[in-house]
Amino acid sequence: MQEINNTQYFKVQKDQEIAVKDIIAMIYEALKEKGYNPVNQIVGYVMSGDPTYITSHKGARSLIRRVERDEIIELLLDYYIKNNFES
């Protein structure tokens, strides 16, 4: 038994951080596997914030909740601009 005067240490393990682009890729694949149009479903989610646009297949619905919608928009817009307007 440990002494009452000693400080106990407790360390909480953080969830593994996954990049937004990787989350979008995993969600895209899960939607595709289930026969949905991934672009339409992701747009529906981004516009409404309703996670039911995303299938729960392969944990995709839980994954989408790990990122903010503005992060998704920023990622997509950044990719679009870099691939269409920058040399």
Coordinates of N, CA and C in Angstrom, one line a residue:
M1 N 0.8 -1.2 0.0 CA 0.0 0.0 0.0 C 0.9 1.3 0.0
Q2 N 0.5 2.3 -0.8 CA 1.3 3.5 -0.9 C 1.0 4.5 0.2
E3 N 2.0 5.3 0.5 CA 1.7 6.3 1.5 C 0.7 7.3 1.0
I4 N 0.0 7.8 2.0 CA -1.1 8.8 1.7 C -0.5 10.2 1.3
N5 N 0.8 10.4 1.7 CA 1.4 11.7 1.4 C 2.0 11.8 0.1
N6 N 2.2 10.7 -0.6 CA 2.8 10.7 -1.9 C 1.7 11.0 -3.0
T7 N 2.2 11.8 -4.0 CA 1.3 12.2 -5.1 C 1.2 11.0 -6.1
Q8 N 0.0 10.7 -6.4 CA -0.2 9.7 -7.4 C -0.3 10.3 -8.8
Y9 N 0.3 9.6 -9.8 CA 0.3 10.1 -11.2 C -0.8 9.3 -12.0
F10 N -1.5 10.0 -12.8 CA -2.5 9.5 -13.7 C -2.3 10.1 -15.0
K11 N -2.1 9.3 -16.0 CA -1.9 9.9 -17.4 C -3.0 9.3 -18.3
V12 N -3.7 10.3 -18.9 CA -4.8 9.9 -19.8 C -4.2 9.8 -21.2
Q13 N -4.4 8.7 -21.9 CA -3.9 8.6 -23.3 C -4.9 9.3 -24.2
K14 N -4.3 10.2 -25.0 CA -5.1 10.9 -26.0 C -5.5 9.9 -27.2
D15 N -6.6 10.2 -27.8 CA -6.9 9.4 -29.1 C -5.8 9.8 -30.1
Q16 N -5.5 8.8 -30.9 CA -4.5 9.0 -31.9 C -5.0 10.1 -32.9
E17 N -4.2 11.1 -33.1 CA -4.6 12.1 -34.0 C -4.5 11.7 -35.5
I18 N -5.6 11.9 -36.2 CA -5.7 11.5 -37.6 C -5.9 12.8 -38.4
A19 N -5.1 13.0 -39.4 CA -5.2 14.2 -40.3 C -6.6 14.3 -40.9
V20 N -7.1 15.5 -41.1 CA -8.4 15.7 -41.7 C -8.5 15.0 -43.0
K21 N -7.5 15.1 -43.8 CA -7.5 14.5 -45.2 C -7.6 12.9 -45.1
D22 N -7.0 12.4 -44.1 CA -7.1 10.9 -43.9 C -8.6 10.5 -43.4
I23 N -9.2 11.4 -42.6 CA -10.5 11.1 -42.2 C -11.5 11.2 -43.3
I24 N -11.3 12.2 -44.2 CA -12.1 12.3 -45.4 C -12.0 11.1 -46.3
A25 N -10.7 10.7 -46.4 CA -10.5 9.5 -47.3 C -11.2 8.2 -46.8
M26 N -11.1 8.0 -45.4 CA -11.8 6.9 -44.8 C -13.3 7.0 -45.0
I27 N -13.8 8.2 -44.8 CA -15.3 8.3 -44.9 C -15.7 8.1 -46.3
Y28 N -14.9 8.7 -47.3 CA -15.2 8.5 -48.7 C -15.3 7.0 -49.0
E29 N -14.3 6.2 -48.6 CA -14.3 4.8 -48.9 C -15.5 4.1 -48.3
A30 N -15.8 4.4 -47.0 CA -17.0 3.8 -46.3 C -18.3 4.1 -47.1
L31 N -18.5 5.3 -47.5 CA -19.7 5.7 -48.2 C -19.8 5.0 -49.6
K32 N -18.6 4.9 -50.2 CA -18.6 4.2 -51.5 C -18.9 2.8 -51.4
E33 N -18.3 2.1 -50.4 CA -18.6 0.7 -50.1 C -20.1 0.4 -49.9
K34 N -20.8 1.3 -49.2 CA -22.2 1.2 -48.9 C -23.1 1.6 -50.1
G35 N -22.5 2.1 -51.2 CA -23.3 2.4 -52.4 C -23.8 3.8 -52.4
Y36 N -23.3 4.7 -51.5 CA -23.7 6.1 -51.5 C -22.8 6.9 -52.5
N37 N -23.3 8.0 -52.9 CA -22.5 9.0 -53.6 C -21.7 9.8 -52.5
P38 N -20.4 9.5 -52.4 CA -19.7 10.2 -51.3 C -19.7 11.7 -51.3
V39 N -19.6 12.3 -52.5 CA -19.6 13.7 -52.6 C -20.9 14.3 -52.1
N40 N -22.0 13.8 -52.6 CA -23.3 14.3 -52.1 C -23.5 14.1 -50.6
Q41 N -23.1 13.0 -50.1 CA -23.3 12.8 -48.6 C -22.4 13.7 -47.8
I42 N -21.1 13.9 -48.2 CA -20.2 14.8 -47.5 C -20.7 16.2 -47.5
V43 N -21.2 16.6 -48.7 CA -21.7 18.0 -48.9 C -22.9 18.1 -48.0
G44 N -23.8 17.1 -47.9 CA -25.0 17.2 -47.1 C -24.6 17.4 -45.6
Y45 N -23.5 16.6 -45.2 CA -23.1 16.8 -43.8 C -22.5 18.2 -43.6
V46 N -21.6 18.6 -44.5 CA -21.0 19.9 -44.3 C -22.0 21.1 -44.2
M47 N -23.0 21.0 -45.1 CA -24.0 22.0 -45.1 C -24.9 22.0 -43.9
S48 N -25.3 20.8 -43.4 CA -26.3 20.7 -42.4 C -25.7 20.5 -41.0
G49 N -24.6 19.8 -40.9 CA -24.0 19.4 -39.6 C -24.7 18.1 -39.1
D50 N -25.5 17.5 -39.9 CA -26.3 16.3 -39.5 C -25.4 15.1 -39.8
P51 N -24.9 14.4 -38.8 CA -24.0 13.3 -39.0 C -24.7 12.1 -39.6
T52 N -26.0 12.1 -39.7 CA -26.7 10.9 -40.4 C -26.5 10.9 -41.9
Y53 N -25.9 12.0 -42.4 CA -25.5 11.9 -43.8 C -24.4 11.0 -44.1
I54 N -23.7 10.6 -43.0 CA -22.5 9.8 -43.0 C -22.8 8.4 -42.5
T55 N -22.5 7.4 -43.2 CA -22.8 6.0 -42.8 C -22.0 5.7 -41.5
S56 N -22.5 4.8 -40.7 CA -21.8 4.3 -39.6 C -20.8 3.2 -39.9
H57 N -20.9 2.7 -41.2 CA -20.0 1.6 -41.7 C -18.6 2.0 -41.5
K58 N -17.8 1.1 -40.9 CA -16.4 1.3 -40.6 C -16.1 2.5 -39.7
G59 N -17.1 2.8 -38.9 CA -16.9 3.9 -37.9 C -16.8 5.3 -38.5
A60 N -17.3 5.5 -39.8 CA -17.2 6.7 -40.5 C -17.9 7.9 -39.8
R61 N -19.1 7.6 -39.2 CA -19.9 8.6 -38.5 C -19.1 9.1 -37.3
S62 N -18.5 8.2 -36.6 CA -17.7 8.6 -35.4 C -16.5 9.4 -35.9
L63 N -15.9 9.1 -37.0 CA -14.7 9.8 -37.5 C -15.1 11.2 -37.9
I64 N -16.2 11.4 -38.6 CA -16.6 12.7 -39.0 C -16.8 13.7 -37.9
R65 N -17.1 13.2 -36.7 CA -17.4 14.0 -35.5 C -16.0 14.5 -34.9
R66 N -14.9 13.9 -35.3 CA -13.6 14.2 -34.8 C -13.1 15.5 -35.4
V67 N -13.7 16.0 -36.4 CA -13.2 17.2 -37.1 C -14.4 18.2 -37.2
E68 N -14.0 19.5 -37.2 CA -15.0 20.5 -37.3 C -15.3 20.7 -38.8
R69 N -16.5 21.1 -39.1 CA -16.9 21.3 -40.5 C -16.1 22.3 -41.2
D70 N -15.7 23.4 -40.5 CA -14.9 24.4 -41.1 C -13.5 23.9 -41.5
E71 N -13.0 22.9 -40.7 CA -11.7 22.3 -41.1 C -11.8 21.5 -42.4
I72 N -13.0 20.9 -42.6 CA -13.2 20.1 -43.9 C -13.3 21.1 -45.0
I73 N -14.0 22.2 -44.9 CA -14.2 23.2 -45.9 C -12.8 23.8 -46.2
E74 N -12.0 24.1 -45.2 CA -10.7 24.7 -45.4 C -9.8 23.7 -46.2
L75 N -9.8 22.5 -45.8 CA -9.0 21.5 -46.5 C -9.4 21.4 -48.0
L76 N -10.7 21.3 -48.3 CA -11.2 21.1 -49.7 C -10.9 22.4 -50.5
L77 N -11.1 23.5 -49.9 CA -10.9 24.8 -50.6 C -9.4 25.0 -50.9
D78 N -8.6 24.7 -49.9 CA -7.1 24.8 -50.1 C -6.7 23.9 -51.2
Y79 N -7.2 22.6 -51.3 CA -6.8 21.7 -52.3 C -7.3 22.2 -53.7
Y80 N -8.5 22.7 -53.7 CA -9.0 23.2 -55.0 C -8.2 24.3 -55.5
I81 N -7.9 25.3 -54.7 CA -7.2 26.5 -55.1 C -5.8 26.1 -55.6
K82 N -5.1 25.3 -54.8 CA -3.8 24.9 -55.2 C -3.7 24.1 -56.5
N83 N -4.8 23.4 -56.8 CA -4.8 22.6 -58.0 C -5.4 23.2 -59.2
N84 N -6.0 24.4 -59.0 CA -6.6 25.1 -60.1 C -6.1 26.5 -60.4
F85 N -5.5 27.1 -59.5 CA -5.1 28.5 -59.7 C -3.6 28.8 -59.5
E86 N -2.9 27.9 -58.8 CA -1.5 28.1 -58.6 C -0.7 27.2 -59.5
S87 N 0.4 27.8 -59.9 CA 1.3 27.0 -60.9 C 2.3 26.2 -60.2

